[in-house]
XYZ file of C-alpha atoms in Angstrom:
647
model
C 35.055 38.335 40.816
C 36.363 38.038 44.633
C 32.587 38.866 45.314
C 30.131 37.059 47.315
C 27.363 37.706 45.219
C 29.446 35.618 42.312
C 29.088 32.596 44.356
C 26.630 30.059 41.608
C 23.514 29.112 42.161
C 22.485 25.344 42.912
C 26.178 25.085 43.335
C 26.322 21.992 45.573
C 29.761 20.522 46.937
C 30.832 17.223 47.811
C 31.808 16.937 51.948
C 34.976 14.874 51.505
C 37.430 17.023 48.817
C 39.542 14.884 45.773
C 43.213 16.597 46.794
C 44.332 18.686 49.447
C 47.770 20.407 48.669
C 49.555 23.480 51.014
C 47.717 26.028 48.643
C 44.175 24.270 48.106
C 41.442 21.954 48.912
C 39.945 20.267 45.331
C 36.319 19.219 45.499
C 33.755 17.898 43.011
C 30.677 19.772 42.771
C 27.396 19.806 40.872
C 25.838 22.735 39.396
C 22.331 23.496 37.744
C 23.110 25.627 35.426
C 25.808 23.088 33.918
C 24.273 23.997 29.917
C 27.207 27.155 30.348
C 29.829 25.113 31.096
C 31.029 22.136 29.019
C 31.181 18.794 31.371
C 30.609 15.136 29.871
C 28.227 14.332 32.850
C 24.452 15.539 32.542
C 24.442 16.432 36.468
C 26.719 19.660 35.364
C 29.693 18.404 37.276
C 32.709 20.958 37.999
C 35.268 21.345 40.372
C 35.857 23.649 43.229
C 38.852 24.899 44.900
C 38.435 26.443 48.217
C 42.076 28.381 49.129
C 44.376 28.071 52.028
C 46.284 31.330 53.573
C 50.026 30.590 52.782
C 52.411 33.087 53.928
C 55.750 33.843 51.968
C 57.124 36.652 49.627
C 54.821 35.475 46.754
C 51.639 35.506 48.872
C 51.843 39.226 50.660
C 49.556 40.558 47.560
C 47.047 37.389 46.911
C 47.005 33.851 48.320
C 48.581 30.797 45.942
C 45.055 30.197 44.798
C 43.829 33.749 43.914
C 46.755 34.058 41.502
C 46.107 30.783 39.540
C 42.596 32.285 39.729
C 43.929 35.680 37.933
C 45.982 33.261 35.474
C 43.406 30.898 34.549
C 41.431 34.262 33.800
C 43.578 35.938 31.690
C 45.540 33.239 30.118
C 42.701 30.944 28.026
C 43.331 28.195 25.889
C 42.242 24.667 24.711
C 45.188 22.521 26.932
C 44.763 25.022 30.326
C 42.141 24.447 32.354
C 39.064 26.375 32.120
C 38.071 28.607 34.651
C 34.242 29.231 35.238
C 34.040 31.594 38.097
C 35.400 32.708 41.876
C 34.737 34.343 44.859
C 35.142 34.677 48.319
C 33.236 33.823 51.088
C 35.529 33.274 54.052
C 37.973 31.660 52.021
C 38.545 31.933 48.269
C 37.129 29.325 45.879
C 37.388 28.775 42.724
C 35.277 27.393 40.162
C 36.425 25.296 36.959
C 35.561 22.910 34.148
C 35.527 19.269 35.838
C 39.102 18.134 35.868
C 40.883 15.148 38.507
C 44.366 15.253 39.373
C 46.706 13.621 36.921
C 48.296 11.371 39.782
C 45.592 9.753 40.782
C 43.980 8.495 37.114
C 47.824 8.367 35.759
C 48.166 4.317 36.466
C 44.795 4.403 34.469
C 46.203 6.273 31.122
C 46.955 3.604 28.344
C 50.893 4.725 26.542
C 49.078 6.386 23.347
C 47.098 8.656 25.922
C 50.175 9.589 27.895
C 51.811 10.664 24.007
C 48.862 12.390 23.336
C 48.557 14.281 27.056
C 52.618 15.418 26.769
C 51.591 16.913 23.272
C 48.770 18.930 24.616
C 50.946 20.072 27.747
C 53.605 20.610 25.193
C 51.470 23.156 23.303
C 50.104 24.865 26.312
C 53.567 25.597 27.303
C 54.145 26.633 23.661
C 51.415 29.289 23.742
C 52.454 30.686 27.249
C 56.029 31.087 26.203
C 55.810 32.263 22.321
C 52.203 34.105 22.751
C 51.946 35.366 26.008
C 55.513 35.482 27.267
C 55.194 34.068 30.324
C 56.570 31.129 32.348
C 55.125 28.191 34.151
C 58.160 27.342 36.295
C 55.964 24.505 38.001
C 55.714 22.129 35.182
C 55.415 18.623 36.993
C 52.370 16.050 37.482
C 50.555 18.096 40.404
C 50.341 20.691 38.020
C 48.182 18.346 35.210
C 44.539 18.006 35.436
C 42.714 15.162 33.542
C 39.482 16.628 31.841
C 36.055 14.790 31.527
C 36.621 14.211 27.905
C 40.334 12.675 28.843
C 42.528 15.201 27.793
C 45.328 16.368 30.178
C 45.482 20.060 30.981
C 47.548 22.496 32.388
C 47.030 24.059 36.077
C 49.026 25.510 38.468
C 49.373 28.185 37.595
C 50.550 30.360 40.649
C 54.460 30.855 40.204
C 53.845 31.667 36.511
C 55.259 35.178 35.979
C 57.155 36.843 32.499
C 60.075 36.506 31.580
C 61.076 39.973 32.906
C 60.087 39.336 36.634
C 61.470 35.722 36.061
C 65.446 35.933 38.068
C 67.329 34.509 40.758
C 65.828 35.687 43.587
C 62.025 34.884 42.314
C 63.026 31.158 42.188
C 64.901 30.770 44.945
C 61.178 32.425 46.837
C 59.124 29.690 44.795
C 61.693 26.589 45.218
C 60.097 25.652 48.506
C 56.716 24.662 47.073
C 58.277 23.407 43.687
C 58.768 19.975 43.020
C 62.261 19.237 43.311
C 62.997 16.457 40.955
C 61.914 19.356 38.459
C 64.486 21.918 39.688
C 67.940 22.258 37.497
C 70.740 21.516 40.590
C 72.841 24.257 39.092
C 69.330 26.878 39.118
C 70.809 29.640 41.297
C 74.181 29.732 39.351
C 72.971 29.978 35.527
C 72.420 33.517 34.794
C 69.703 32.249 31.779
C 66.752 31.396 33.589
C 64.185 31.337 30.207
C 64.951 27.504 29.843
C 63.407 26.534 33.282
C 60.534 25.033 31.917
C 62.721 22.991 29.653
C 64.189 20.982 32.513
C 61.002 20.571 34.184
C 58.976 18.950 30.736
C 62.175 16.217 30.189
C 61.468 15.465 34.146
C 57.737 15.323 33.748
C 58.013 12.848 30.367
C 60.118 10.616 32.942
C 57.841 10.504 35.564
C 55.173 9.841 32.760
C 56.499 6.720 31.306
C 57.479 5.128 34.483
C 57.458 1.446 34.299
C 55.933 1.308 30.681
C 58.289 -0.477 27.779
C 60.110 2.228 25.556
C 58.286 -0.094 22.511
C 54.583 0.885 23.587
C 54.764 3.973 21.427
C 56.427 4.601 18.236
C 60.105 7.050 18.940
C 59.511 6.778 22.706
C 63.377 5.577 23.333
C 64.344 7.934 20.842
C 62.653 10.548 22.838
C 63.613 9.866 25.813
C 67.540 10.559 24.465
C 66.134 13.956 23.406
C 64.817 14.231 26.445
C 68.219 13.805 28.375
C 70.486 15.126 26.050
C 68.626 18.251 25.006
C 66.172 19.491 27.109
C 67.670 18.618 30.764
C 71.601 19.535 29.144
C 73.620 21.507 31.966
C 73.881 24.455 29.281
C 70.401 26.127 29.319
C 71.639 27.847 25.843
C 71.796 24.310 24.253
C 68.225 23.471 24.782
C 65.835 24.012 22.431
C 62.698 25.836 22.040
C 59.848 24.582 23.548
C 57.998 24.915 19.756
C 60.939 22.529 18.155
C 60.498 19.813 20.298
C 56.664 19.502 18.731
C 58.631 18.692 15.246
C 60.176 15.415 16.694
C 59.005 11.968 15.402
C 57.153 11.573 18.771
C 54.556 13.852 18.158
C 54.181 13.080 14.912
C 53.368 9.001 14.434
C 50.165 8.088 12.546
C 47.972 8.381 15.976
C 49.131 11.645 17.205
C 48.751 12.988 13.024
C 45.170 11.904 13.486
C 44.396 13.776 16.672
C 46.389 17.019 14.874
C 44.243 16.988 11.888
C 40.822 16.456 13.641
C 42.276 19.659 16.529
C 43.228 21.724 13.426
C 39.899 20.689 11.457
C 38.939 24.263 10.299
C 42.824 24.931 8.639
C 42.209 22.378 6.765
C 41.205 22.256 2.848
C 39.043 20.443 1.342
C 40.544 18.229 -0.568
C 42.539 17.276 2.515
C 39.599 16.462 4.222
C 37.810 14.080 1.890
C 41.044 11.969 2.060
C 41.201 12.518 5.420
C 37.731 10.683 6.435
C 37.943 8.454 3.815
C 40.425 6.156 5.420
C 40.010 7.333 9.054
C 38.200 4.382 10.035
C 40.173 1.991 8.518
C 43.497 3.724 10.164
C 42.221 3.608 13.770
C 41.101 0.109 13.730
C 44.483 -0.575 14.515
C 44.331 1.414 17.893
C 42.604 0.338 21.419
C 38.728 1.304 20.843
C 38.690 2.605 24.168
C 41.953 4.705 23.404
C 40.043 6.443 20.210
C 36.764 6.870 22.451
C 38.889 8.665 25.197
C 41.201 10.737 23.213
C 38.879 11.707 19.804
C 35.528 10.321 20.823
C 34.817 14.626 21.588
C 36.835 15.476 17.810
C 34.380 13.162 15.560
C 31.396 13.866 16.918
C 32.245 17.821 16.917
C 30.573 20.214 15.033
C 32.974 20.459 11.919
C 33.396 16.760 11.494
C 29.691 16.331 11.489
C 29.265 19.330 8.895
C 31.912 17.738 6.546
C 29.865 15.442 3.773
C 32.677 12.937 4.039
C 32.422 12.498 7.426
C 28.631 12.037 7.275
C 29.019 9.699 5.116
C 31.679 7.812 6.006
C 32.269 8.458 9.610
C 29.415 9.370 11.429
C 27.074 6.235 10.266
C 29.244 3.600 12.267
C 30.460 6.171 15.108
C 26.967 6.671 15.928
C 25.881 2.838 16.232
C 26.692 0.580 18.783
C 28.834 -2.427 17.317
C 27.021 -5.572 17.534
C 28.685 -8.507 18.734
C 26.996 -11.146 16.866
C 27.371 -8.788 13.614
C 31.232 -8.938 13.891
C 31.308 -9.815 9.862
C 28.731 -7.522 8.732
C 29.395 -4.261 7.010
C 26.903 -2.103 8.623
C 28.082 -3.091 12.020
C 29.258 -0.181 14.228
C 32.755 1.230 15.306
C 32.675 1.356 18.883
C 31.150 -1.616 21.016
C 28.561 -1.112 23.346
C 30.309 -0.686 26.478
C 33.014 1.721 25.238
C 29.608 3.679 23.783
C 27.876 3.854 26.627
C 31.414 5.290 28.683
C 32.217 7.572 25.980
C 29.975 8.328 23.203
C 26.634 8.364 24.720
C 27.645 11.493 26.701
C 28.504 13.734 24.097
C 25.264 12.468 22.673
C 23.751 14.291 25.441
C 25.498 17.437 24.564
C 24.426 17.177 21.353
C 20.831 17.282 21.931
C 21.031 20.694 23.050
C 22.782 22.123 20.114
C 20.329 25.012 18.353
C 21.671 23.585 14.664
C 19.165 22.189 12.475
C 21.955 20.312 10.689
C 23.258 18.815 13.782
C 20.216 18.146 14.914
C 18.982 16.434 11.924
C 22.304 13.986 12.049
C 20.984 13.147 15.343
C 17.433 12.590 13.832
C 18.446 10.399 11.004
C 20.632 7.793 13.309
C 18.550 7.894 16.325
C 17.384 4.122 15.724
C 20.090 3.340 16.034
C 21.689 4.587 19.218
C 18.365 5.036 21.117
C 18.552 1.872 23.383
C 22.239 2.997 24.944
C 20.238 5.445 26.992
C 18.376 4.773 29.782
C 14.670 5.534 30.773
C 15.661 8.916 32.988
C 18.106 10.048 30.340
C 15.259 9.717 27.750
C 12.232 10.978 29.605
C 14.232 14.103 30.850
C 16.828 15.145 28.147
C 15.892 13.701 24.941
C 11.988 13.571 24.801
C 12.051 17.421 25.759
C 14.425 18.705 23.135
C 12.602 16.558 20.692
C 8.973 18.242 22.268
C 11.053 21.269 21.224
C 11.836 20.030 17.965
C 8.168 19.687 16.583
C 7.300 23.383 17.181
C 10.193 24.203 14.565
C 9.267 25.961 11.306
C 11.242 23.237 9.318
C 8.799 20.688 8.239
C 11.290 18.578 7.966
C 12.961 18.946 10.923
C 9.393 18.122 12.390
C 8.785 15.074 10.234
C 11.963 13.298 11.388
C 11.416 14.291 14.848
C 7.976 12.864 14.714
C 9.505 10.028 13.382
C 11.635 9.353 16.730
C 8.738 10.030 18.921
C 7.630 7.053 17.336
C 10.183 5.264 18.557
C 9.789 6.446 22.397
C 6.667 5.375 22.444
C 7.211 2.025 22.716
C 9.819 2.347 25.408
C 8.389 5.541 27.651
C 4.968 5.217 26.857
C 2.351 6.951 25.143
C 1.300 8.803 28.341
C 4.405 10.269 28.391
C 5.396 10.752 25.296
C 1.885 12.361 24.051
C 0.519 13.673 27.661
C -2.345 14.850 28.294
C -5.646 12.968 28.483
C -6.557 10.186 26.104
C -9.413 8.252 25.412
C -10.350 5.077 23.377
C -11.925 6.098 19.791
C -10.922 2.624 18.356
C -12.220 -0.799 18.474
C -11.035 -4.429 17.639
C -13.472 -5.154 14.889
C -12.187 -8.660 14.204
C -14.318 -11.854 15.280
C -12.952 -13.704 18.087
C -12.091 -16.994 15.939
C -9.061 -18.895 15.409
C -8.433 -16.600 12.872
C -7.933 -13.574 14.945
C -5.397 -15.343 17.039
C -3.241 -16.110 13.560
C -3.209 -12.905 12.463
C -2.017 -11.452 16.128
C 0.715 -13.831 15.589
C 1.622 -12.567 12.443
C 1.998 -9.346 13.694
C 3.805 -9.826 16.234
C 6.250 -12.650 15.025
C 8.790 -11.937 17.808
C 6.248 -13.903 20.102
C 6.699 -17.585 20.578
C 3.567 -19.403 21.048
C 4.078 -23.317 22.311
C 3.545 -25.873 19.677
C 1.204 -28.518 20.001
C 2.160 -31.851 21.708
C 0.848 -35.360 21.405
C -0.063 -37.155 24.051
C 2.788 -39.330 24.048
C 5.006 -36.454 25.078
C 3.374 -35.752 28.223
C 4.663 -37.778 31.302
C 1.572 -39.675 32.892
C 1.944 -41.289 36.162
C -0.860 -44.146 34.834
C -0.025 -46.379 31.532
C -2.369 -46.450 29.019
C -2.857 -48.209 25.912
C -0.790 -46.952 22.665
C -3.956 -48.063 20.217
C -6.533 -46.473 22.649
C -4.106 -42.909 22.741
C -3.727 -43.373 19.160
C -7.451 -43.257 18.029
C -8.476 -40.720 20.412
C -6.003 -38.389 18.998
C -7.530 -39.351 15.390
C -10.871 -38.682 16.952
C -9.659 -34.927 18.283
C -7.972 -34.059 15.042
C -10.351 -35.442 12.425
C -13.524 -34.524 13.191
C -15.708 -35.255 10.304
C -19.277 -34.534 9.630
C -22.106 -36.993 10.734
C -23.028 -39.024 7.322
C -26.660 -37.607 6.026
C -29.817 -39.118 5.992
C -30.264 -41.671 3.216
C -26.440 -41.612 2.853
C -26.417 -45.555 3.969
C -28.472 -46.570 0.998
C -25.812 -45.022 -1.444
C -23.454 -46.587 0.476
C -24.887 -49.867 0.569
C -25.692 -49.749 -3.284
C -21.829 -48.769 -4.302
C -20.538 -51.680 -1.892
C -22.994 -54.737 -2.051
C -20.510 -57.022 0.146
C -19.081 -55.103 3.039
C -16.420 -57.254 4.708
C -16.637 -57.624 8.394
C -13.607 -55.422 8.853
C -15.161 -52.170 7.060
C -18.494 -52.500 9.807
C -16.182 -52.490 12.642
C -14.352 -49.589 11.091
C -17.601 -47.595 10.653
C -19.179 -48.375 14.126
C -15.446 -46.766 15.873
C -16.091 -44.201 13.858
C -19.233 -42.902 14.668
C -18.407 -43.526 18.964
C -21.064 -42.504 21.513
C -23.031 -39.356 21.054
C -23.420 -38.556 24.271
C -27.280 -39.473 24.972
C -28.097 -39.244 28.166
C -30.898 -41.522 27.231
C -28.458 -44.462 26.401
C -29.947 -47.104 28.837
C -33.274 -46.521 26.910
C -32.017 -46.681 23.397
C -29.571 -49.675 24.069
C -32.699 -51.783 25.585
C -35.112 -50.949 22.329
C -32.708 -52.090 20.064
C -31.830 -55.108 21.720
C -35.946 -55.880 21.439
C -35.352 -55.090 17.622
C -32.693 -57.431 17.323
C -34.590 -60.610 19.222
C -37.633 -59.122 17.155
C -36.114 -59.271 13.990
C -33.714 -62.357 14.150
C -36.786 -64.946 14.217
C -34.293 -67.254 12.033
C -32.082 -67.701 15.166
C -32.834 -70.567 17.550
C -34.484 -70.613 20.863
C -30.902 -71.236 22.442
C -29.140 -68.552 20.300
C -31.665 -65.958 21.269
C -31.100 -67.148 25.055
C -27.501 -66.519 24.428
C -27.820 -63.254 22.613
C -30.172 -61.554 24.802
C -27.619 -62.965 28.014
C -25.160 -60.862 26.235
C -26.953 -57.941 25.114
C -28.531 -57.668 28.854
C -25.118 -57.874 29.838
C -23.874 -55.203 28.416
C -26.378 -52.984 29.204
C -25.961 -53.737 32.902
C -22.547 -53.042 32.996
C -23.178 -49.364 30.878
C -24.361 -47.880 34.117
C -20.979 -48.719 36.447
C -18.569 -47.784 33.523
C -18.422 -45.207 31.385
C -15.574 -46.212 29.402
C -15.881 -45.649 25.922
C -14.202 -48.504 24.890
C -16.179 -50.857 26.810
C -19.691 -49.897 25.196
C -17.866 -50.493 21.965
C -17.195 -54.064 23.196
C -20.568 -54.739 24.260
C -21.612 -53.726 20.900
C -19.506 -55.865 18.460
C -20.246 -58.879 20.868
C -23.941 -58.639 19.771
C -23.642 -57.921 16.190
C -21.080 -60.834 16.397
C -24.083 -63.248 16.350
C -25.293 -61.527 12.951
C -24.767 -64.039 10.420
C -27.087 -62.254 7.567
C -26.647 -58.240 7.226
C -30.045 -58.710 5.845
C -31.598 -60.210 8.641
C -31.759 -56.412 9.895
C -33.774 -55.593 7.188
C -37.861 -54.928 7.778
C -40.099 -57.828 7.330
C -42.678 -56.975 4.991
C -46.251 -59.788 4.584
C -47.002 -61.140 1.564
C -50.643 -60.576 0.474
C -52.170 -63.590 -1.863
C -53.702 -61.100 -3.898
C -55.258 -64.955 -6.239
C -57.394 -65.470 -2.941
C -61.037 -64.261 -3.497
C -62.086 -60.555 -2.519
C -64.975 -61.771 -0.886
C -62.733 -64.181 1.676
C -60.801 -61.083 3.028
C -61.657 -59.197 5.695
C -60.845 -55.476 5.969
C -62.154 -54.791 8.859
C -61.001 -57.652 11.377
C -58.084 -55.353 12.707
C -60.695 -52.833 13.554
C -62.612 -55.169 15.923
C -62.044 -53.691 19.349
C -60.272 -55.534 22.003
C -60.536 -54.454 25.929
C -58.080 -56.700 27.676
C -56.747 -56.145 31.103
C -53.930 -53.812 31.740
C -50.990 -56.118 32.905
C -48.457 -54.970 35.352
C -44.971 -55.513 34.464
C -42.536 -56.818 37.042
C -38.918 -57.428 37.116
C -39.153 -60.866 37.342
C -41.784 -60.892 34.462
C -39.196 -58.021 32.013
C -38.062 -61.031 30.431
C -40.928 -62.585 29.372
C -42.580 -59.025 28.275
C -39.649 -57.879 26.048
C -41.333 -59.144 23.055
C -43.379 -55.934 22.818
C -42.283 -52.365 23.231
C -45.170 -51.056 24.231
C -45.095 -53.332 27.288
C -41.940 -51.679 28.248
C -41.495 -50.312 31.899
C -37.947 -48.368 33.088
C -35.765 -49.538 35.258
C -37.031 -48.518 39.301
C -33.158 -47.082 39.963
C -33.932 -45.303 36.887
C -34.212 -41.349 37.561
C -37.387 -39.808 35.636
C -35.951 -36.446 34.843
C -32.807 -38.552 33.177
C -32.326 -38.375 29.223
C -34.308 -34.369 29.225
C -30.771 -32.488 29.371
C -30.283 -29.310 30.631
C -31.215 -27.742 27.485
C -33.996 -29.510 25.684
C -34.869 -26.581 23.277
């Protein structure tokens, strides 16, 4: 101490300081080594005091800072700010737990954490008095330092002295820097000078409730007549000890009992604490959530409470998840909602991770589902993946099977890479066949993924209009698509059903549609030869008029391709049908009474060596009667009707 080889390493300090007073400058600083030193943040925040030279009587031995320095030293307890280290280096500074000034967060502090702040301040004054025998004699709001966690302590400690050096003459040096709201008028007269700090606490629980309604906190008016009546009476042998005024109603309502029993945790029996935890919950419900964060957010989630079975059963479930807002009614929902988690809770989650207890450790383990998405991608990839890295190389195997479990659960969210490191390489593969199959079962495992359902074609917008009936039976077509009917399956047909109706043909022609041959001038020109061929009932004029139509519609197949259309051309021909059987195959009679003798075998084997005629397209008409005679079309392309693939 007071060298300048103390000074901390990766000690950085902010330019612009928090307060500057006559005595001090107060700065906020980051260290590296924060794991010593207890800060909520997890950038090791502190704060840093760099000292002023003062002169005056009190100052000829050390400056104002170097003796709160000395005092923060030697005097050590829960509501006094912490000291971590000094030294000097031009000036002195000072080094302590992370702490703001009280006056500038004080507008902030909701009425319960004002009661609760007065009681800690209460009992550091308690302890300096009754165990150390000391004085403050500078008990006012510069003095009180808000901690990380939100509980006030005690500073300023520089005019505290014993009760021996404490006189006339030592006050009258220190009134100049005191606050004088604080200071009894009648200071230099009374010849008692124990009760100073007396005065100065009823002053300070003033200056506290300022503008707040006596009604915010259970006793407060009645306090506040304490307060002026006792402590601040003009007799400093009529006011009490600084340990009776902890005994009045104020600091002892159903919040303040709460924060008492979690402080005093290890006095505690057993017995006391299974009631205790029991009902906790149910009891604080009644408070501000951010209130209970603030002020015992650090007290349930310390190291007794989470060792009590009570409070792990009981407690710690719903402290340690985030409440869900659209799981208001259920039971498993959490205590705290997210926001107030993330401010409060999620820090001393932090601290927890570094805790070398297996029993802590495994809390942390079993709820970490739970609580995992509150942090954020740094705060996992740099403080909790390496303590769990840490946690796998443990000789508890069950320590290491829960911690395996919650890599499990990083993995997803950092990454594999980073989670598992190292190289990796692809051992598996996707045996599955690429069907329609494989794309149902991907959707059943991963049912949070919303495919788009399948439309009509009715509810697409179209900029043409179409026909309803056309839409209609092309989406039969698409859905339905049957298998072609076998070969011989028309005969079994025609046997089961020996009248069609009309109605049923036209049915089964739509059915069957165009099967894309590129060969379909060909094959619509042969059959209408088979119909003219085989219709030799029909007239000379009906055959006129049917082959008109047929040849119509095979002159129009080339300009449109509509399906519809060929359909048409179709039915307009069979249309002249009047017999079904009329498409049947002509078969000759043979007079088998005629004599052997007067048939000849052989007069179909006579050869015949005519001239080879050359078809026209004038003379196609007169020609169709024979296939054989039949000569494409000159617009006709050769290579049409082979396909691309004709394997």
């Amino acid at each position: 101490m007071g060298n300048e080889n103390s000074q901390l390493s990766g000690l950085k300090i902010d330019e612009r300081p928090t307060e500057t007073t006559d005595f001090w400058s107060h700065f906020q600083a980051t260290i590296s080594d924060s794991c010593r030193y207890f800060s909520l943040k997890d950038d090791g925040s502190v704060s840093v005091f760099k000292g002023e030279v003062v002169l005056g009587p009190l100052w000829i031995a050390a400056t104002p800072l170097e003796k709160c320095s000395n005092n923060l030293l030697k005097y050590r307890h829960p509501c006094i700010v912490r000291y971590v280290s000094s030294w000097q280096q031009r000036t002195f500074h000072l080094v302590t737990e992370y702490i703001q000034p009280l006056s500038q967060v004080l507008n902030e502090q909701t009425p319960l954490q004002i009661c609760i702040g007065l009681n800690n301040i209460l009992r550091a004054l308690v302890f300096l008095h009754e165990q150390a025998g000391v004085s403050h004699n500078n008990v006012s709001i510069s003095s009180i330092y808000v901690s990380g966690d939100g509980q006030w302590k005690l500073g300023g400690l520089q005019y505290l002295c014993t009760f021996n050096d404490l006189n006339p003459s030592y006050l009258k040096h220190a009134r100049i820097h005191r606050y004088d709201k604080a200071v009894d008028p009648d200071e230099e007269s009374q010849e008692l000078t124990s009760k100073v700090d007396q005065y100065a606490y009823a002053v300070l629980v003033f200056d506290a409730f300022k503008g707040r309604n006596d009604g915010d906190v259970p006793y407060l008016k009645e306090f506040k007549k304490f307060c002026k009546d006792c402590l601040q009476n003009s007799n400093p042998v009529n006011r009490p000890n600084l340990s009776e005024i902890l005994q009045h109603d104020f600091f002892n309502h159903e919040f303040i009992s709460i924060y008492k029993f979690l402080y005093y945790l290890p006095l505690k029996k057993e017995e006391d604490k299974s009631q205790f935890f029991s009902n906790i919950l149910t009891n604080l419900k009644h408070y501000d959530e951010e209130t209970v964060a603030k002020q015992l957010g650090g007290l349930l989630l310390s190291r007794l409470t989470l060792l009590d079975a009570t409070a792990r059963r009981d407690v710690i479930p719903y402290i340690l998840k985030p409440k869900n807002e659209r799981l208001q009614n259920e039971d498993s929902t959490g205590f705290f909602s997210l926001g107030v988690f993330k401010e409060h809770v999620k820090p001393r989650l932090l601290q927890l991770f570094g805790v070398r207890d297996s029993q802590v450790r495994m809390i942390l383990l079993v709820h970490f589902t739970k609580f995992v998405h509150v942090f954020s991608h740094d705060e996992l990839s740099h403080h909790i993946l390496p303590e769990l890295l840490l946690g796998i190389k443990d000789v508890d195997d069950n320590l290491v099977a829960s911690t395996l479990v919650c890599l499990s659960e990083l993995v997803p969210i950092l990454g594999a890479d980073t989670v598992i490191g190292g190289k990796r390489s692809k051992f598996f593969t996707d045996g599955r066949p690429k069907t329609n199959s494989m794309l149902n079962d991907t959707s059943n495992m991963h049912k949070d993924v919303r495919y788009p359902t399948t439309k009509s074609l009715g509810d697409f917008r179209c900029s043409e209009v179409y026909d309803t009936n056309v839409a209609l039976m092309f989406e039969k077509t698409m859905a339905l698509n049957e298998r072609p009917t076998p070969v011989g399956g028309e005969a079994q047909d025609e046997d089961k059903n020996a009248e069609p109706s009309t109605s049923i043909l036209t049915d089964s022609e739509e059915e069957w549609g165009d099967w894309d041959n590129p060969n379909r001038q060909l094959t619509l020109e042969s059959d209408k030869i088979d119909v003219i061929e085989n219709n030799s009932s029909i007239g000379n004029n009906d055959k006129g008029n049917l082959m008109q139509k047929v040849e119509h519609s095979i002159s129009i197949e080339k300009p449109l391709t509509d399906r519809t259309l060929l359909q048409k051309a179709a039915m307009e021909a069979k249309k002249h049908i009047v017999d079904i059987s009329e498409l049947d195959i002509k078969s000759t009679k043979i007079d088998f009474k005629r004599n052997v003798d007067e048939f000849d075998f052989f007069a179909d084997m006579t050869p015949v060596i005519e001239k080879q005629n050359i078809v026209t397209e004038t003379d196609k008409l007169q020609d169709i009667s024979s296939k054989l005679n039949f000569v494409p079309d000159e617009d006709c392309d050769e290579n049409d009707g082979w396909g691309e693939n004709w394997n």
